[in-house]
CSV table of C-alpha atoms in Angstrom, one decimal:
chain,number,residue,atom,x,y,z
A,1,UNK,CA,99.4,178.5,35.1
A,2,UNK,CA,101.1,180.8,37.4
A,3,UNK,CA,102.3,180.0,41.0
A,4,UNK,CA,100.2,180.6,43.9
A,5,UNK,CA,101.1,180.7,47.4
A,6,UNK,CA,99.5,180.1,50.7
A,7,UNK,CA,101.0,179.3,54.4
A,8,UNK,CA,100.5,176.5,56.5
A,9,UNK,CA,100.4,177.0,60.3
A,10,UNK,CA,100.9,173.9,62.7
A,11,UNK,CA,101.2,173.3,66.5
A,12,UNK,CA,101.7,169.7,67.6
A,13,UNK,CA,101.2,167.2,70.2
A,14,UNK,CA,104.6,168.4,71.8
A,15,UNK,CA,103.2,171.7,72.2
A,16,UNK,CA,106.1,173.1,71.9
A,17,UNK,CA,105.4,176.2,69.5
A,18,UNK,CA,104.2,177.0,66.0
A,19,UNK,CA,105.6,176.0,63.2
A,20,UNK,CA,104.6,177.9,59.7
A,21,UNK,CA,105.7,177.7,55.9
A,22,UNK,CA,104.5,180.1,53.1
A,23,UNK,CA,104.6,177.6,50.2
A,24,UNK,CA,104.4,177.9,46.3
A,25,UNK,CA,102.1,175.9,44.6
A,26,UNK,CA,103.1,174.6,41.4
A,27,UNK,CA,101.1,174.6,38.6
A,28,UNK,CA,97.7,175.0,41.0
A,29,UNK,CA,95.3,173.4,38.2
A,30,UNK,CA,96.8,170.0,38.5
A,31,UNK,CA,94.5,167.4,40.4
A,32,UNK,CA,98.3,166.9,42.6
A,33,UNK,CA,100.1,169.9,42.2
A,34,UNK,CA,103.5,170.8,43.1
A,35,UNK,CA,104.8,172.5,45.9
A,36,UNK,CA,108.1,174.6,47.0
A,37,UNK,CA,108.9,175.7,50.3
A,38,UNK,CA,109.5,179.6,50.4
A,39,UNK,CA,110.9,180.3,54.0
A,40,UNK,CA,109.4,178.8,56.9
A,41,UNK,CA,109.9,179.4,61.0
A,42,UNK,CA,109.3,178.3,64.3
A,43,UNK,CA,107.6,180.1,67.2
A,44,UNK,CA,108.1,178.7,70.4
A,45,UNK,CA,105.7,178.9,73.2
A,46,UNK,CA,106.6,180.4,76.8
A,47,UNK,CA,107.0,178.5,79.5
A,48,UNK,CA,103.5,179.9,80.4
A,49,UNK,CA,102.0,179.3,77.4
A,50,UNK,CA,103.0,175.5,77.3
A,51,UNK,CA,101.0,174.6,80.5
A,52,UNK,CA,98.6,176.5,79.8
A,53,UNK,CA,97.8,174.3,76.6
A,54,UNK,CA,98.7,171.4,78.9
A,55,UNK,CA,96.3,172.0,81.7
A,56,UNK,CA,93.3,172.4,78.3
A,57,UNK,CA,94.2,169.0,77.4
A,58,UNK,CA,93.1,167.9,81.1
A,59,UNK,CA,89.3,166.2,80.7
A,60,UNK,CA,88.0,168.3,83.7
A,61,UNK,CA,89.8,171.4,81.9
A,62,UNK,CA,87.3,174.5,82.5
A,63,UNK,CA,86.2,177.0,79.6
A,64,UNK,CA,87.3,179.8,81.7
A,65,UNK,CA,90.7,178.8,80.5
A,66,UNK,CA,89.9,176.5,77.5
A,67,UNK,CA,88.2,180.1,76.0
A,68,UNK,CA,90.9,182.7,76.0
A,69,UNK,CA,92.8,180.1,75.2
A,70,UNK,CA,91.5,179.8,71.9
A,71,UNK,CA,91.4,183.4,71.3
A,72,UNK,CA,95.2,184.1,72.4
A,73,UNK,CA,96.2,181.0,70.4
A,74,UNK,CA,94.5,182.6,67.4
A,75,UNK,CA,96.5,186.1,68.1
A,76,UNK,CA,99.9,183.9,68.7
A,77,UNK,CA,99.1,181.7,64.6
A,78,UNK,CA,98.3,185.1,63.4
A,79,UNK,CA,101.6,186.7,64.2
A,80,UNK,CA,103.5,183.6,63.3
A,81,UNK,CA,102.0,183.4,59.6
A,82,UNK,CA,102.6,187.5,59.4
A,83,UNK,CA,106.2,186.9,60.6
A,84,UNK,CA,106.8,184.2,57.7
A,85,UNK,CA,105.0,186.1,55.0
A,86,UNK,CA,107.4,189.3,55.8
A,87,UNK,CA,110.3,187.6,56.4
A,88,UNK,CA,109.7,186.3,53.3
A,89,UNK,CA,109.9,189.3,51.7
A,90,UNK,CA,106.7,188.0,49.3
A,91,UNK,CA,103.3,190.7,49.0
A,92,UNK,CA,101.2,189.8,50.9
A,93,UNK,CA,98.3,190.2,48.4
A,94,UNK,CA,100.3,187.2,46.9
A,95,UNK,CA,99.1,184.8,49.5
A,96,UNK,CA,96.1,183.1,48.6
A,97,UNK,CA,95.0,181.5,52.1
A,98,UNK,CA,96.1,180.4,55.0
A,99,UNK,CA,95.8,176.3,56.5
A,100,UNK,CA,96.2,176.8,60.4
A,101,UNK,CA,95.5,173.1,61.6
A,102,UNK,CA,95.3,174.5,65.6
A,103,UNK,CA,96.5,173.1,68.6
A,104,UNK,CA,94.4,170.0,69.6
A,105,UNK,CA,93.5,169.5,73.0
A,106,UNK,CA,91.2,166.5,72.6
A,107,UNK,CA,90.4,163.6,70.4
A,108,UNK,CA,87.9,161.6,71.3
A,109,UNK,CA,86.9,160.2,67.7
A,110,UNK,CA,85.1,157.1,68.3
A,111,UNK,CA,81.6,156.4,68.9
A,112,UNK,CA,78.2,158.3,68.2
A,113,UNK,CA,79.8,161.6,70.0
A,114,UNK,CA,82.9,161.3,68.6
A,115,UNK,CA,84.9,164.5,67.9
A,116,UNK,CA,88.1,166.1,67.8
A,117,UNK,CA,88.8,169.3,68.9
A,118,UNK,CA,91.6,172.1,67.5
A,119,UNK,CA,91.9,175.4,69.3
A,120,UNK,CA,93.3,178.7,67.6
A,121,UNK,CA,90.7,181.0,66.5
A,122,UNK,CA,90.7,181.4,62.6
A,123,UNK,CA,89.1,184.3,62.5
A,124,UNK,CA,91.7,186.4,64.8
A,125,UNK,CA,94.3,184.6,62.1
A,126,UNK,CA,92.1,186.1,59.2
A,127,UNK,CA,91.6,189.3,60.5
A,128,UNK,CA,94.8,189.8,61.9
A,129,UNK,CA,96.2,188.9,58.2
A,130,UNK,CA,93.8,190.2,56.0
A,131,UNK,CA,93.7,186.2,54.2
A,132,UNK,CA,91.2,183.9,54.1
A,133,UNK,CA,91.8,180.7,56.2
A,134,UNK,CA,90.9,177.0,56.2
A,135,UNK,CA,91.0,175.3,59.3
A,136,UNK,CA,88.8,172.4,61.2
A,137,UNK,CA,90.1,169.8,59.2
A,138,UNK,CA,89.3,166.7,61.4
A,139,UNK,CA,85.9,167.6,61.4
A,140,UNK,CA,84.3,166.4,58.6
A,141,UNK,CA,86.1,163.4,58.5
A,142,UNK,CA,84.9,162.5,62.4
A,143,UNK,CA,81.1,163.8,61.4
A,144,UNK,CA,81.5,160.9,58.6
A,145,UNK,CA,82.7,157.9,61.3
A,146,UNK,CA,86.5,158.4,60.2
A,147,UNK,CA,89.1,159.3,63.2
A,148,UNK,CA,89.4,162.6,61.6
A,149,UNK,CA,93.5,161.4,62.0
A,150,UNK,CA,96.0,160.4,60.5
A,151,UNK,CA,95.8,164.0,57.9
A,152,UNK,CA,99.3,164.4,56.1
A,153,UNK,CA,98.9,160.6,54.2
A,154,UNK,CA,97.5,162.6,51.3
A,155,UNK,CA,100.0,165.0,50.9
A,156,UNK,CA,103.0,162.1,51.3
A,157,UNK,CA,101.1,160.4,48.8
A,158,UNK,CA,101.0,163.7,46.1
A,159,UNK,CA,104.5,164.4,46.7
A,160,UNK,CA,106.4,161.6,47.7
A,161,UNK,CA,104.7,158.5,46.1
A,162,UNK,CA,107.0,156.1,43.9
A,163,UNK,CA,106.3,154.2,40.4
A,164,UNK,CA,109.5,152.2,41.7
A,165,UNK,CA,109.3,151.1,45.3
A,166,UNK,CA,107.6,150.7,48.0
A,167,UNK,CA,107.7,153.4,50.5
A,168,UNK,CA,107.4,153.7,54.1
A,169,UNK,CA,106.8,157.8,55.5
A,170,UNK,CA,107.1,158.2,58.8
A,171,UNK,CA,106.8,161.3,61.1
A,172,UNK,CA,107.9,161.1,64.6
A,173,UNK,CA,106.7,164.5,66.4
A,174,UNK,CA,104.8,163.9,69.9
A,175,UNK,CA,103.1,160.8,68.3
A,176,UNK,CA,104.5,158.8,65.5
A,177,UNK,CA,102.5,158.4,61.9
A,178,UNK,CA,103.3,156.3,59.5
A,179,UNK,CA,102.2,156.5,55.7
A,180,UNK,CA,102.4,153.2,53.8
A,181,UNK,CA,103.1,153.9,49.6
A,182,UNK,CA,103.2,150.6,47.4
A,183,UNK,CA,104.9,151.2,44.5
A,184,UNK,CA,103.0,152.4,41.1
A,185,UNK,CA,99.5,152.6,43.7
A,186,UNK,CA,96.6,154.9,43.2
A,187,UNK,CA,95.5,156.6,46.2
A,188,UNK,CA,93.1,154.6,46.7
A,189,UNK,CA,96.1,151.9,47.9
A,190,UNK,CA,97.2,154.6,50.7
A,191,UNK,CA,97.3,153.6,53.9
A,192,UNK,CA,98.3,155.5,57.2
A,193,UNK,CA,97.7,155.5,60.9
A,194,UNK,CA,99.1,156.5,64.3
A,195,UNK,CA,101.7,153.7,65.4
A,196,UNK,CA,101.5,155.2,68.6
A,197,UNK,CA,104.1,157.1,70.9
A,198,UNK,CA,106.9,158.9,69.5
A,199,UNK,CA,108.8,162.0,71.4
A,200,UNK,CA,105.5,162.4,73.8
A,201,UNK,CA,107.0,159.3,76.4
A,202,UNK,CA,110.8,160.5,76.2
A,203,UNK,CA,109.9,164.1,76.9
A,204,UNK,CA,107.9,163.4,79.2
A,205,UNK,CA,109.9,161.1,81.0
A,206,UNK,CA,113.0,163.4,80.9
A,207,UNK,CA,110.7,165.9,82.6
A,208,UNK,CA,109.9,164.1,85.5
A,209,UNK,CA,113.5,162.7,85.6
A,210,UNK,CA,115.0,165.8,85.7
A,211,UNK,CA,112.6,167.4,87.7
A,212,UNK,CA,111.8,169.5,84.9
A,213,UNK,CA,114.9,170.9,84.1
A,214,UNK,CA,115.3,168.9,81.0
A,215,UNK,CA,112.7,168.8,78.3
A,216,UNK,CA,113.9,166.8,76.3
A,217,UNK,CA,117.3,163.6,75.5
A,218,UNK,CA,119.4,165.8,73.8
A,219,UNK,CA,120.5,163.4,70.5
A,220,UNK,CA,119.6,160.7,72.6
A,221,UNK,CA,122.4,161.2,75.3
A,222,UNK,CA,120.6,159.5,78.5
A,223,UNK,CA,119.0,156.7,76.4
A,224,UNK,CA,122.7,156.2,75.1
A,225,UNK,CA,123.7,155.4,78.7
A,226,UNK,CA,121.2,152.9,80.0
A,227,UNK,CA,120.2,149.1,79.2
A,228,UNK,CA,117.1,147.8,77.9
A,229,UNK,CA,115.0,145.9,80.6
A,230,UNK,CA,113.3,143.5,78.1
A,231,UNK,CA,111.1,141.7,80.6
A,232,UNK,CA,109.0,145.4,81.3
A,233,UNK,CA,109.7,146.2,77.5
A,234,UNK,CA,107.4,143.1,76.9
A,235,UNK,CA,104.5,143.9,79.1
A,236,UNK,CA,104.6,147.5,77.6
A,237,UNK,CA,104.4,146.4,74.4
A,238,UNK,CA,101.3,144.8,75.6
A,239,UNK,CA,99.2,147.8,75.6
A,240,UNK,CA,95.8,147.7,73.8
A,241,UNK,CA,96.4,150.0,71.5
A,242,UNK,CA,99.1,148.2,69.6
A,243,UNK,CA,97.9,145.8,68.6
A,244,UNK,CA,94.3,147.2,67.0
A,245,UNK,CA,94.3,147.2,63.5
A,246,UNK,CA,94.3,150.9,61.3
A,247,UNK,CA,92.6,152.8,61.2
A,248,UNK,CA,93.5,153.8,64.3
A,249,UNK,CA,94.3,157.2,66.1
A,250,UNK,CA,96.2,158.2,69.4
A,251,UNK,CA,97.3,161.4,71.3
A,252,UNK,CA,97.5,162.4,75.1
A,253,UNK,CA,94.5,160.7,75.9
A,254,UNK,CA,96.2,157.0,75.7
A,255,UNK,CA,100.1,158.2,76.0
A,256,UNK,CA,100.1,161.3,77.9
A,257,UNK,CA,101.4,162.6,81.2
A,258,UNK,CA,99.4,159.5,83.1
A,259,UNK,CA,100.9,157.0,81.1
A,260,UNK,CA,103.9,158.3,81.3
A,261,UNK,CA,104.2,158.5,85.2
A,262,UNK,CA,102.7,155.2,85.1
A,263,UNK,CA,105.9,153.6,83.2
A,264,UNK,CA,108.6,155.4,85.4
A,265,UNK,CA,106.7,154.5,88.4
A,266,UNK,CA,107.1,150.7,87.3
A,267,UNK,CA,110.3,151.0,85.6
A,268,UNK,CA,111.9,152.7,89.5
A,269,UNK,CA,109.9,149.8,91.0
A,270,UNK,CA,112.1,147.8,89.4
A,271,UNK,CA,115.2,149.2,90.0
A,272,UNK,CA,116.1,151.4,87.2
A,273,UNK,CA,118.5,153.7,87.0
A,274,UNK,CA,116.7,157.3,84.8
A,275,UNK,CA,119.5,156.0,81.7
A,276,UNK,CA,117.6,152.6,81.9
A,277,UNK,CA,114.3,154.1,82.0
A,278,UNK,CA,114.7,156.6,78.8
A,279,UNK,CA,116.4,153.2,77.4
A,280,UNK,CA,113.6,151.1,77.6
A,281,UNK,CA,111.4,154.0,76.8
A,282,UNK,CA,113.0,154.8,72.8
A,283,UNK,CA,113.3,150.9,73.0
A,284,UNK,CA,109.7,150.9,73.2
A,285,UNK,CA,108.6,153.7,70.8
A,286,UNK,CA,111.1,152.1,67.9
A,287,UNK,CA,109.6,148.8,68.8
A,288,UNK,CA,106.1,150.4,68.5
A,289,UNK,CA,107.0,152.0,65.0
A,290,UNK,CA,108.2,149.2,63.8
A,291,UNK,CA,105.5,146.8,64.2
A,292,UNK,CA,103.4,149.7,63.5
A,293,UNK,CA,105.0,149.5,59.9
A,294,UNK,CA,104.7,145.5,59.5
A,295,UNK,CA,100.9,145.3,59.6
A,296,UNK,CA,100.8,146.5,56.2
A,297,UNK,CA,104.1,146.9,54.5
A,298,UNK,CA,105.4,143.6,55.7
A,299,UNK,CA,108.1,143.4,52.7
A,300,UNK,CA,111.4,145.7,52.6
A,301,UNK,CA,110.6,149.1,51.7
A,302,UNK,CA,112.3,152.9,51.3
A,303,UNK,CA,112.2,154.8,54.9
A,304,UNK,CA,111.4,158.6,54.7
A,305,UNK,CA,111.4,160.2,58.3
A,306,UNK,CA,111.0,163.3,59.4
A,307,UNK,CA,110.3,165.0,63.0
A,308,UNK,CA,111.8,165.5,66.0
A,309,UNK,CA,112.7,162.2,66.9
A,310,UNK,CA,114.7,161.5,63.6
A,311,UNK,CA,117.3,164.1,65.8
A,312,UNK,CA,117.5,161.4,68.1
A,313,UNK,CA,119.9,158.7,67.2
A,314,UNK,CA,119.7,155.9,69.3
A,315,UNK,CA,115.9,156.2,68.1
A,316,UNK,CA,116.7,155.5,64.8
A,317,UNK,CA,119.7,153.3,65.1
A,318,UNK,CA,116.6,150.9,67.3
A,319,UNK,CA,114.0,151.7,64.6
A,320,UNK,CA,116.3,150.9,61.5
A,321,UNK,CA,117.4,147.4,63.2
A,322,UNK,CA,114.1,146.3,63.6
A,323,UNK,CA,113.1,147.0,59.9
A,324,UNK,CA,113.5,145.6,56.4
A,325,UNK,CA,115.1,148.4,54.4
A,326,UNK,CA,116.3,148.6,50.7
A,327,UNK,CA,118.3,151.2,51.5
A,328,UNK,CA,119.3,153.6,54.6
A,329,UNK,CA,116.6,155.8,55.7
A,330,UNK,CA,116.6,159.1,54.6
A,331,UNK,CA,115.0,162.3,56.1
A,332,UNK,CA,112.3,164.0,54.4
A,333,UNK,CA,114.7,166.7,53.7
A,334,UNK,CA,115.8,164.9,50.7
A,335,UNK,CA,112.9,165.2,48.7
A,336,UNK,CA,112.8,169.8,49.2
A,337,UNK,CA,110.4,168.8,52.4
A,338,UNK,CA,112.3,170.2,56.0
A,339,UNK,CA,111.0,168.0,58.5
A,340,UNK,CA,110.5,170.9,61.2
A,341,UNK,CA,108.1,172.4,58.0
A,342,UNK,CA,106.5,168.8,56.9
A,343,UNK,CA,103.6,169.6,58.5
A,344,UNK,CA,102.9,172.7,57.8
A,345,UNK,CA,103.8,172.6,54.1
A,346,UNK,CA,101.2,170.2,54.3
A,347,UNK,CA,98.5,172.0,55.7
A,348,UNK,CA,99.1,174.9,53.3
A,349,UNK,CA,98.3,172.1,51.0
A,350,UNK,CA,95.4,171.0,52.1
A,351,UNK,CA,94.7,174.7,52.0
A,352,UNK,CA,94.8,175.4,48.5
A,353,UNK,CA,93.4,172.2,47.8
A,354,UNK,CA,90.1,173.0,49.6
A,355,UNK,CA,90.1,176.9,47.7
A,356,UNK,CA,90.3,174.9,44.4
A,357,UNK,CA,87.0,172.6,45.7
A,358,UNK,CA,89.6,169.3,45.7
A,359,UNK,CA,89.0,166.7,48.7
A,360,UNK,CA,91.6,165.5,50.4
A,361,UNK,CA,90.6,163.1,52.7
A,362,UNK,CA,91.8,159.2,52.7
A,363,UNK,CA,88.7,157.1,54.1
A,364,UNK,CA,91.5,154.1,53.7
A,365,UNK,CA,93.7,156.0,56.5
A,366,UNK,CA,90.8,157.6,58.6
A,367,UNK,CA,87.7,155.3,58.5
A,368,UNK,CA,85.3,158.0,57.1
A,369,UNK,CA,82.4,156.5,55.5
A,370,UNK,CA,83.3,158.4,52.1
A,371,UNK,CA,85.8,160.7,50.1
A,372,UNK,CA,84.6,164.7,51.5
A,373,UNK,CA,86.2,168.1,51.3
A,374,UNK,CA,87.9,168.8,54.7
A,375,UNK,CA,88.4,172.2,56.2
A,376,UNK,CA,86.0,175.2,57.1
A,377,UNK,CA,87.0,178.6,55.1
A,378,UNK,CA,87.3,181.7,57.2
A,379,UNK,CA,86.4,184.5,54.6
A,380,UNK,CA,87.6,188.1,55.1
A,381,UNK,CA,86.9,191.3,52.9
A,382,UNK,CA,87.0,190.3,49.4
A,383,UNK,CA,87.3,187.1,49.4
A,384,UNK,CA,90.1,184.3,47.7
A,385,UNK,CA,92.4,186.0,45.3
């Protein structure tokens, strides 16, 4: 059968910007089908925009901003999946639908009232496009007792699963993810969960050390300057959260601005210098990762990053130390997947899946008390094509 394409829209815990991909899906009638990237971009946010998303993650955040917010959110996806369709150069009656996961600004999965909550209107993305859209896809998943997280273990598993060896994928963007492949596994044998913090502590660190003029440890230069200070290493690691057994979720609620703050409070306390403190900081996330990884791929096993923090060296020079490899890690680039696209390949994906009536949910990564379709469909005149 012939190609079809959709685009896959994707704003992280970072908050940062949008990323998007138009995608080709190979041979669509497959219960795994293929898929190509096309062309793909990123949209950063303003300044503006970035604490505005920051101060709707807040618990006491009012729907005077929280509102608008959704709707401008919505306008900014809309003229990031236009800009990648045209750049493209591709029709765009070609394009099938549209995945736009949103940008989350609270998950709060566990309990009775659980939920989990993605901003970015789809319908501004579908009318602004003229395309269907999918989007809500934690939903479902929560309304079934799952943590409506960890999402992209499905697609690893239809594109980067092995007959030959165990695999380990692992996405380091504002929180790190981990998806654990056995070799020659159904799906079924698919596990994935958040490990914990990935880029969210560092930047957030180099914020407050720099007094916001830094948003970021540019490949790792600060962390390359300092010392570990194992003794407060040992009572971060200490932390509930990293020790619960997956399924398991996190996001700003655990590891956000308050923790942060919290840990270069103690680490000054102490004496540190701000090298020391981002130190001890990627210490901690590649020690977090990596223990992450042994409570269910205990034996050596294939590494396949992607995300921002594979750009940071030191990070992965601590992370591949502290793990059993059969080989150097290699970035998801590798295998035809960008990691600054990962994501949003996926969700494009997950897209097309849900247009061809195909679940794609994990209960073995979420918790959900069953396999369900995931994603609400946004219709617009005349339907899928």
């Amino acid at each position: 059968m012939q190609d079809v394409y959709a685009v896959g829209l994707m704003s992280g815990t970072s908050a940062d910007g949008i990323d998007a991909a138009l995608v080709a899906i190979e041979d669509p009638d497959r219960p795994f089908p293929g898929i190509r990237l096309v062309h793909a971009i990123f949209e950063p946010f303003d300044s503006t925009m970035r604490q505005r998303i920051l101060r709707a993650v807040l618990p006491d955040a009012p729907v005077s901003l929280v509102g608008p917010l959704d709707r401008e959110l919505g306008e900014q996806f809309a003229e990031a999946a236009n800009r990648v369709i045209e750049e493209s150069g591709m029709a765009r009656s070609a394009i099938r639908v549209i995945g736009s996961h949103g940008q989350t600004i609270a998950h709060y999965p566990d309990g009775p009232q659980g939920f989990s909550w993605q901003i970015g209107e789809p319908a501004v993305i579908a009318a602004r496009t003229g395309i269907p859209v999918v989007s809500h896809f934690r939903s479902m998943d929560v309304a079934l007792g799952g943590q409506g997280a960890p999402l992209v273990p499905y697609f690893d598993y239809a594109r980067l699963a092995s007959p030959e060896e165990d695999r380990v994928v692992l996405n380091i963007g504002g929180i790190a993810n981990v998806t654990i492949l056995p070799r020659g596994g159904g799906i079924e044998g698919v596990a994935g969960y958040d490990t914990g913090p990935g880029n969210m502590i560092l930047d957030g660190a180099m914020s407050i050390l720099s007094n916001g003029e830094l948003a970021y440890d540019r490949d790792g230069e600060w962390a390359s300057r300092g010392r570990v200070d194992h003794e407060l290493l040992h009572a971060w690691l200490a932390h509930p959260y990293f020790s619960l057994r997956p399924p398991k979720s996190a996001g700003r609620e655990q590891f956000g601005q308050d923790y942060v703050r919290e840990r270069v409070r103690e680490a000054k306390a102490r004496g540190l210098s701000k090298f020391d403190i981002l130190r001890t900081l990627t210490t901690l996330t590649a020690a977090t990762i990596s223990e992450g990884i042994r409570m269910t791929m205990p034996q050596a096993a294939a590494l396949i990053a992607s995300g921002g923090g594979v750009r940071n060296p030191v990070l992965m020079r601590e992370l591949a130390s502290r793990l059993s490899l059969v080989r150097p890690w290699e970035a998801s680039g590798h295998y035809g997947i960008p990691d600054e696209a990962k994501e949003a390949m996926a969700f494009a994906y997950f897209a097309h899946q849900l247009s061809a009536g195909r679940p794609t949910s994990l209960p073995s990564t979420t918790g959900a008390s069953r396999v369900h379709l995931q994603g609400s469909l946004t219709m617009v005149d005349g339907g899928l094509a």
